[in-house]
Coordinates of C-alpha atoms and ligand atoms in Angstrom, one line a residue:
M17 CA 93.0 87.9 103.8
K18 CA 92.3 87.5 107.4
F19 CA 94.7 89.0 109.8
V20 CA 95.1 87.7 113.3
V21 CA 96.0 90.1 116.0
D22 CA 97.9 88.8 119.0
Q23 CA 95.5 88.0 121.9
Q24 CA 97.5 90.1 124.3
V25 CA 96.7 93.2 122.2
E26 CA 93.1 92.1 121.7
D27 CA 92.7 92.0 125.5
I28 CA 93.6 95.6 126.2
E29 CA 91.3 98.5 125.7
L30 CA 92.0 101.7 124.0
P31 CA 93.1 104.2 126.7
E32 CA 90.2 106.3 127.9
N33 CA 91.6 109.6 126.6
L34 CA 91.8 108.2 123.1
K35 CA 88.3 106.7 123.3
L36 CA 87.1 110.1 124.4
N37 CA 88.8 111.7 121.5
T38 CA 87.0 109.4 119.1
F39 CA 83.8 110.0 120.9
L40 CA 84.0 113.8 120.8
K41 CA 85.0 113.8 117.1
E42 CA 81.9 111.7 116.2
F43 CA 79.7 113.7 118.5
H44 CA 78.9 116.5 116.1
S45 CA 77.3 114.3 113.6
D46 CA 75.5 112.4 116.4
C47 CA 73.7 115.3 118.0
S48 CA 70.0 114.7 117.7
H49 CA 69.4 118.4 117.1
P50 CA 70.7 119.2 113.6
Q51 CA 70.4 123.0 114.0
C52 CA 72.2 122.9 117.3
G53 CA 75.5 124.0 115.8
F54 CA 77.0 124.2 119.3
G55 CA 80.1 122.2 119.9
F56 CA 80.7 121.4 123.5
Y57 CA 82.1 122.8 126.6
G58 CA 85.5 121.1 126.6
F59 CA 86.4 120.1 130.1
A60 CA 87.6 116.7 129.0
F61 CA 91.1 117.0 127.5
G62 CA 94.2 117.2 129.5
Q63 CA 96.0 119.7 127.3
S64 CA 97.6 123.0 128.2
P65 CA 95.9 125.7 126.1
F66 CA 98.9 128.0 125.8
P67 CA 101.2 128.5 122.8
V68 CA 104.5 126.7 122.9
P69 CA 107.2 129.2 124.1
N70 CA 108.8 131.1 121.2
S71 CA 112.3 130.1 122.1
I72 CA 111.4 126.4 121.6
Q73 CA 109.7 127.1 118.3
E74 CA 112.7 129.1 117.1
A75 CA 115.1 126.4 118.2
L76 CA 113.1 123.8 116.4
I77 CA 113.2 125.8 113.1
K78 CA 116.9 126.3 113.5
N79 CA 117.5 122.6 113.9
V80 CA 115.2 121.1 111.3
H81 CA 118.1 120.1 109.1
K82 CA 119.6 117.8 111.7
G83 CA 118.8 114.5 110.2
S84 CA 121.1 112.1 112.0
Y85 CA 120.1 109.8 114.8
A86 CA 120.7 111.0 118.3
P87 CA 122.4 109.0 121.1
V88 CA 119.9 106.6 122.8
P89 CA 119.7 108.5 126.2
G90 CA 119.5 111.9 124.5
I91 CA 121.9 114.5 123.1
P92 CA 124.4 115.7 125.7
E93 CA 123.3 119.4 125.4
L94 CA 119.8 118.4 126.4
R95 CA 120.8 116.1 129.3
D96 CA 123.0 118.9 130.6
A97 CA 120.2 121.5 130.3
I98 CA 117.7 119.2 132.1
S99 CA 120.3 118.6 134.8
E100 CA 120.7 122.4 135.3
Y101 CA 116.9 122.9 135.1
N102 CA 116.3 120.4 137.9
K103 CA 119.0 122.1 140.1
Y104 CA 117.4 125.5 139.5
Y105 CA 113.7 124.7 139.9
F106 CA 113.6 121.5 142.0
R107 CA 116.9 121.6 143.8
I108 CA 117.7 118.1 142.5
D109 CA 121.4 117.6 141.9
A110 CA 121.4 115.0 139.2
D111 CA 124.4 114.3 137.1
P112 CA 123.4 114.3 133.4
Q113 CA 124.3 110.6 133.3
R114 CA 121.3 110.0 135.4
I115 CA 119.0 111.6 132.9
Y116 CA 117.4 109.8 129.9
V117 CA 115.2 111.4 127.3
G118 CA 112.3 109.6 125.7
P119 CA 109.3 110.3 123.4
G120 CA 107.0 111.5 126.2
T121 CA 106.8 110.5 129.8
K122 CA 104.0 108.1 129.0
E123 CA 106.5 106.0 127.0
L124 CA 109.2 106.3 129.7
I125 CA 106.8 105.2 132.4
F126 CA 105.9 102.2 130.2
N127 CA 109.6 101.4 129.7
L128 CA 110.2 101.6 133.5
L129 CA 107.3 99.3 134.2
E130 CA 108.7 97.0 131.6
I131 CA 112.1 96.6 133.2
L132 CA 111.3 96.9 136.9
H133 CA 110.2 93.8 138.7
G134 CA 107.4 93.9 141.2
T135 CA 103.8 94.5 142.0
V136 CA 102.5 97.9 141.2
I137 CA 100.7 100.0 143.8
L138 CA 98.4 102.5 142.0
P139 CA 96.8 105.2 144.1
T140 CA 93.3 106.0 143.0
P141 CA 91.8 108.0 141.5
A142 CA 94.5 108.1 138.9
W143 CA 95.5 109.5 135.5
L144 CA 93.8 107.4 132.9
G145 CA 97.2 106.4 131.3
Y146 CA 98.7 104.1 133.9
L147 CA 96.2 101.2 134.0
P148 CA 96.2 100.1 130.4
Q149 CA 100.0 100.0 130.6
I150 CA 100.0 97.9 133.7
R151 CA 97.4 95.5 132.2
F152 CA 99.3 95.3 128.9
L153 CA 102.4 94.3 130.7
K154 CA 100.5 91.8 132.8
K155 CA 101.9 93.1 136.0
N156 CA 100.3 92.4 139.3
Y157 CA 98.8 95.5 140.8
H158 CA 96.8 96.8 143.7
M159 CA 94.8 99.9 144.0
L160 CA 95.4 102.3 146.9
P161 CA 92.3 104.4 147.3
S162 CA 92.7 108.0 148.5
R163 CA 91.1 109.3 151.7
A164 CA 88.4 111.9 152.0
N165 CA 91.0 114.6 151.6
G166 CA 91.7 113.4 148.1
K167 CA 95.2 111.9 148.9
F168 CA 96.3 108.5 149.9
S169 CA 97.9 108.1 153.3
S170 CA 101.2 106.6 154.2
H171 CA 99.4 104.5 156.8
D172 CA 97.3 102.8 154.1
L173 CA 100.4 102.4 152.0
R174 CA 102.1 100.5 154.8
K175 CA 99.1 98.3 155.4
L176 CA 98.9 97.4 151.7
A177 CA 102.6 96.8 151.4
L178 CA 102.6 94.4 154.4
R179 CA 100.3 92.2 152.4
L180 CA 102.5 92.0 149.4
H181 CA 105.4 89.6 149.3
D182 CA 107.5 90.7 146.4
R183 CA 111.0 91.6 147.0
Q184 CA 110.3 94.9 145.4
K185 CA 107.1 96.9 145.0
I186 CA 106.5 99.9 142.7
L187 CA 104.5 102.9 143.8
I188 CA 103.2 105.2 141.1
L189 CA 103.1 108.6 142.7
N190 CA 101.6 111.4 140.7
N191 CA 102.5 114.7 142.2
P192 CA 100.9 117.2 141.5
H193 CA 98.0 115.0 141.0
N194 CA 95.8 114.4 137.9
P195 CA 92.7 114.4 138.4
T196 CA 92.4 116.2 141.8
G197 CA 94.9 119.1 141.2
L198 CA 96.2 118.4 144.7
V199 CA 99.9 118.6 145.8
Y200 CA 101.5 116.3 148.4
D201 CA 103.5 118.5 150.8
R202 CA 107.0 117.8 152.2
L203 CA 105.8 116.1 155.4
E204 CA 103.4 113.8 153.4
L205 CA 106.2 112.9 151.0
E206 CA 108.6 112.2 153.9
E207 CA 106.1 109.9 155.5
I208 CA 105.5 108.1 152.2
A209 CA 109.3 107.8 151.7
D210 CA 109.7 106.3 155.2
V211 CA 107.2 103.6 154.4
C212 CA 108.9 102.9 151.0
R213 CA 112.3 102.5 152.7
E214 CA 110.9 100.2 155.3
Q215 CA 108.8 98.1 152.9
G216 CA 111.1 97.8 149.8
I217 CA 109.0 100.1 147.6
I218 CA 110.5 102.0 144.8
I219 CA 108.7 105.0 143.3
I220 CA 108.0 106.2 139.8
S221 CA 107.2 109.8 140.6
D222 CA 105.3 111.3 137.7
E223 CA 105.9 115.1 138.2
I224 CA 104.7 116.2 134.8
Y225 CA 102.6 119.0 136.5
A226 CA 105.4 120.2 138.8
Q227 CA 105.7 123.6 137.1
T228 CA 102.0 124.3 137.3
T229 CA 102.0 124.4 141.1
Y230 CA 100.2 127.7 141.8
D231 CA 102.4 128.5 144.8
F232 CA 105.6 127.1 143.2
S233 CA 107.6 127.4 146.5
Q234 CA 105.3 124.6 147.9
F235 CA 106.3 122.0 145.3
V236 CA 108.8 119.4 146.6
S237 CA 110.1 116.6 144.3
M238 CA 110.1 113.1 145.6
G239 CA 113.5 112.9 143.9
K240 CA 114.8 115.2 146.7
I241 CA 113.2 113.3 149.6
Y242 CA 113.9 109.7 148.5
P243 CA 116.8 110.0 146.0
E244 CA 117.9 106.4 146.4
G245 CA 114.6 104.9 145.4
T246 CA 112.8 107.4 143.1
F247 CA 112.5 107.6 139.3
V248 CA 111.3 111.1 138.6
T249 CA 109.6 111.7 135.3
N250 CA 108.8 115.0 133.7
G251 CA 108.9 116.7 130.3
L252 CA 107.7 119.4 128.0
S253 CA 104.0 118.4 127.7
K254 CA 102.3 120.4 130.5
S255 CA 104.8 123.0 131.7
H256 CA 105.7 124.1 128.1
A257 CA 102.3 123.3 126.5
A258 CA 104.1 121.0 124.1
G259 CA 102.5 117.6 124.5
G260 CA 102.7 117.1 120.7
Y261 CA 106.5 117.4 120.7
R262 CA 106.6 114.1 122.6
L263 CA 109.6 114.9 124.8
G264 CA 109.9 113.6 128.3
Y265 CA 112.8 112.6 130.6
V266 CA 113.5 110.3 133.6
I267 CA 115.9 111.0 136.3
F268 CA 117.2 107.7 137.7
P269 CA 117.8 107.1 141.4
Q270 CA 121.3 107.7 142.7
H271 CA 123.5 104.6 142.1
A272 CA 121.0 102.8 139.8
V273 CA 123.8 102.3 137.3
D274 CA 122.8 98.8 136.2
V275 CA 119.1 99.8 135.8
R276 CA 120.3 102.6 133.5
R277 CA 122.3 100.1 131.4
Q278 CA 119.2 97.8 131.1
F279 CA 117.0 100.8 130.3
K280 CA 119.3 101.8 127.5
K281 CA 118.8 98.4 125.9
I282 CA 115.1 98.7 126.0
L283 CA 115.1 102.2 124.5
A284 CA 117.5 101.1 121.8
T285 CA 115.3 98.1 121.0
E286 CA 112.1 100.0 120.9
Y287 CA 112.7 103.5 119.4
T288 CA 116.4 104.2 119.1
A289 CA 116.2 107.8 120.2
V290 CA 113.9 110.8 120.3
S291 CA 113.7 112.9 117.1
T292 CA 116.9 115.0 116.9
P293 CA 115.4 118.4 116.0
I294 CA 112.9 118.0 118.9
Q295 CA 115.7 117.4 121.3
H296 CA 117.4 120.6 120.1
A297 CA 114.2 122.5 120.5
A298 CA 113.8 121.1 124.0
V299 CA 117.2 122.5 125.1
A300 CA 115.6 126.0 124.7
G301 CA 112.7 124.9 126.9
F302 CA 114.9 123.7 129.7
E303 CA 117.5 126.4 129.6
I304 CA 117.1 128.9 132.5
S305 CA 116.0 132.2 131.0
P306 CA 113.9 135.1 132.1
E307 CA 111.5 134.4 129.2
I308 CA 110.8 130.8 130.2
D309 CA 110.6 131.8 133.8
E310 CA 108.0 134.4 132.9
Y311 CA 106.1 131.9 130.8
F312 CA 105.9 129.5 133.8
E313 CA 104.8 132.2 136.1
T314 CA 102.1 133.6 133.7
T315 CA 100.7 130.2 132.8
R316 CA 100.6 129.0 136.4
N317 CA 98.9 132.2 137.5
I318 CA 96.2 131.8 134.8
H319 CA 95.6 128.2 135.8
H320 CA 95.3 129.4 139.4
L321 CA 92.8 132.1 138.6
I322 CA 90.6 129.8 136.5
G323 CA 91.0 126.9 138.9
D324 CA 89.9 129.0 141.8
Y325 CA 86.9 130.2 139.9
T326 CA 85.9 126.8 138.8
Y327 CA 86.2 125.4 142.3
H328 CA 84.1 128.1 143.8
A329 CA 81.5 128.1 141.0
L330 CA 81.1 124.3 141.3
S331 CA 81.0 124.3 145.1
E332 CA 78.3 126.9 145.0
I333 CA 76.0 124.5 143.2
E334 CA 74.0 122.7 145.9
G335 CA 75.1 119.1 146.2
I336 CA 78.4 119.4 144.3
K337 CA 81.7 119.1 146.1
A338 CA 85.1 119.5 144.5
T339 CA 88.8 119.3 145.3
K340 CA 90.4 122.7 145.5
P341 CA 93.2 122.6 143.0
E342 CA 96.7 123.7 144.1
A343 CA 98.3 122.8 140.7
T344 CA 97.4 121.5 137.3
F345 CA 94.4 122.5 135.3
Y346 CA 92.0 119.9 136.8
L347 CA 89.8 119.3 139.7
L348 CA 87.8 116.3 140.8
A349 CA 84.1 117.1 141.1
D350 CA 81.9 114.8 143.3
F351 CA 78.3 114.3 142.2
N352 CA 77.6 111.4 144.6
T353 CA 74.9 113.3 146.5
F354 CA 72.8 112.9 143.4
A355 CA 73.2 109.2 143.3
T356 CA 69.6 108.4 143.9
E357 CA 68.3 110.8 141.3
L358 CA 70.9 109.6 138.8
Q359 CA 69.9 105.9 139.4
R360 CA 66.3 106.9 139.0
S361 CA 67.1 108.4 135.6
K362 CA 68.9 105.2 134.6
I363 CA 72.2 106.9 134.7
S364 CA 73.8 104.0 136.6
T365 CA 77.5 104.7 136.1
S366 CA 79.8 107.6 136.0
Q367 CA 80.4 106.8 132.3
K368 CA 76.7 107.2 131.6
L369 CA 76.8 110.5 133.5
S370 CA 79.4 111.9 131.2
E371 CA 77.5 110.7 128.2
S372 CA 74.3 112.3 129.5
L373 CA 76.1 115.6 130.0
M374 CA 77.2 115.5 126.4
V375 CA 73.7 115.3 124.9
H376 CA 71.6 118.3 123.9
P377 CA 71.2 120.8 125.4
Y378 CA 74.1 120.3 127.9
H379 CA 77.0 119.6 125.6
T380 CA 79.5 119.4 128.4
A381 CA 82.5 117.1 128.1
I382 CA 83.9 115.8 131.3
V383 CA 85.9 112.6 132.2
G384 CA 83.8 110.2 134.2
G385 CA 85.0 108.3 137.3
D386 CA 85.6 104.8 135.8
S387 CA 88.1 106.4 133.4
L388 CA 89.9 107.6 136.5
V389 CA 90.2 104.2 138.0
L390 CA 87.2 104.7 140.3
E391 CA 84.3 102.3 140.8
R392 CA 81.8 102.5 137.9
N393 CA 79.1 103.8 140.1
D394 CA 81.2 106.4 141.8
Y395 CA 79.9 109.7 140.4
R396 CA 83.1 111.7 140.5
A397 CA 84.5 113.2 137.4
R398 CA 87.4 115.3 136.3
I399 CA 86.9 118.8 135.1
A400 CA 89.7 120.3 133.0
F401 CA 89.3 124.0 133.1
I402 CA 91.0 124.9 129.9
D403 CA 88.2 125.8 127.5
Y404 CA 89.6 129.2 126.4
D405 CA 91.9 130.7 123.9
G406 CA 95.3 130.3 125.6
A407 CA 97.2 132.7 123.3
E408 CA 94.8 135.5 123.8
V409 CA 94.4 135.0 127.5
Y410 CA 98.1 134.9 127.9
R411 CA 98.4 138.3 126.2
N412 CA 95.6 139.8 128.2
Y413 CA 97.1 138.6 131.5
Q414 CA 100.4 140.2 130.6
N415 CA 98.7 143.5 129.6
Q416 CA 96.8 143.7 132.8
K417 CA 97.4 141.4 135.7
P418 CA 94.3 141.2 137.9
K419 CA 95.0 141.8 141.6
T420 CA 91.9 142.2 143.6
H421 CA 89.2 139.6 144.0
S422 CA 86.8 141.5 141.7
E423 CA 89.4 142.1 139.1
K424 CA 90.2 138.3 139.1
L425 CA 86.5 137.5 138.7
E426 CA 86.1 139.9 135.9
F427 CA 89.2 138.5 134.2
V428 CA 87.8 135.0 134.2
K429 CA 84.4 136.1 133.0
T430 CA 85.9 138.1 130.1
N431 CA 88.6 135.7 129.2
A432 CA 87.1 132.3 129.8
P433 CA 83.4 132.7 129.2
R434 CA 83.0 129.1 128.1
V435 CA 84.3 127.9 131.4
V436 CA 81.8 130.2 133.1
S437 CA 78.8 129.0 131.0
G438 CA 80.0 125.3 131.1
I439 CA 80.0 125.2 134.8
K440 CA 76.6 126.9 134.9
M441 CA 75.4 124.2 132.4
I442 CA 76.5 121.5 134.9
G443 CA 74.3 123.2 137.5
T444 CA 71.4 123.2 135.0
F445 CA 71.8 119.5 134.4
F446 CA 71.6 118.7 138.1
D447 CA 68.7 121.1 138.6
N448 CA 66.8 119.3 135.8
L449 CA 67.8 116.0 137.2
K450 CA 66.4 116.9 140.6
R451 CA 63.2 118.0 139.0
N452 CA 63.5 114.9 136.8
A453 CA 63.0 117.0 133.7
G454 CA 65.0 117.4 130.6
I455 CA 67.4 114.5 131.0
K456 CA 66.7 112.7 127.8
I457 CA 67.7 109.1 128.5
E458 CA 66.6 108.0 125.1
T459 CA 69.2 110.2 123.4
Q460 CA 71.8 108.0 125.1
E461 CA 70.9 105.3 122.7
T462 CA 72.3 107.4 119.8
L463 CA 75.6 107.4 121.6
M464 CA 75.8 103.8 122.3
H465 CA 77.5 102.8 119.0
V466 CA 80.3 105.2 119.7
T467 CA 83.2 103.2 121.3
I468 CA 83.3 104.9 124.7
Ligands
PLP29 C1 99.6 112.5 135.1 C2 100.1 112.4 133.7 N1 101.3 111.8 133.4 C3 101.8 111.7 132.2 C4 101.1 112.3 131.1 C5 101.6 112.1 129.7 O1 102.7 113.0 129.5 P1 103.5 112.9 128.2 O2 102.9 113.8 127.2 O3 104.9 113.3 128.6 O4 103.6 111.5 127.7 C6 99.9 113.0 131.3 C7 99.2 113.6 130.2 O5 98.0 113.9 130.3 C8 99.4 113.1 132.7 O6 98.3 113.7 132.9

């Protein structure tokens, strides 16, 4: 029997994070050094390392028996809790009617792109999830490259929008930003909003990392600045370390009643509703409580500590630059000063660079630039500084919060030794590259059959 898959599906590629997953799984058996036994320094995955908060786990257990379908936009208790949560943390006053729940923000962003007319404006570098969706939906899109400070400017946004003739344009704003870890401040958001009002641009504001902002008082939601034109998406995945629960939400713009009605049709057609027990568990995650508040504070402080360390350790390696993260658990490292040496070693793309860093003895997994919607020969890469035991580090932080600079350094060295050694290993790789020694190009051949 020969099955024929629709051409539209044939034409899209597996999203880069899933390719990477396959690649890393296959890697062990592919290492050309059988006694090696070493896994890899895991700087590639975008997953919070902490345990899911207890209150969510308990609520899930308590609600496992709930087997009936939930209402399409979500159970009322959850929409109420999300509304209160947004008031409390983000000062967004959104009636629960404006909140729809979905199986992860990835799906909700896809659904929004499905129903909203217009050319998509995608600032780059970008999270690796957007582009396959835009391509799959065959939407027109334009990249909006960031400036040297790692952010796009409202000036460039206006210039691009003036060239587009759709009635409506859709900007995908990701704030805080994956992969740079940067945060757009209020003034920058106001400037962007001004251009959007003037140029007929609506915004999908992906704020999945909002709670990880190290100085939380600095985070401002675009839903607050441009409430009439912004769809805010957020969820459990990063703030509550529960990506596997698949629970996200969207807050619709004020007065977008018809869009909500249309959206409901799409959700009902595609997945009916999010799993009922998961929705009940999520209520516990969005309820305001001292436990959850402490969880956010502790986890963001740990991200901050390890982010600062990673930034400084990388920047101290001659030739490497990096964005200084203000949120998330990522930064963007820039290896372009090594372009000549990399080309000379036949590492002609950033993808090849990440493959080369994976081979023995480096064993370091990062996400190369073309997976981040950068040019193939742009040697920038995302480093996710999460290679440590989240449960243990959480406990250790609570037992003894490091205060001084040296206590913080000691904390990272003791609690995240793989981050420390992995960053050193990146330094070793570039040292060897400069000396043109030890970069075994031939071992890349072994990797070529892997679908990366
Ligand atoms: C910027 C960004 N948006 C959305 C997502 C997906 O979130 P969810 O698990 O809610 O689908 C991720 C996950 O890595 C992300 O980094």
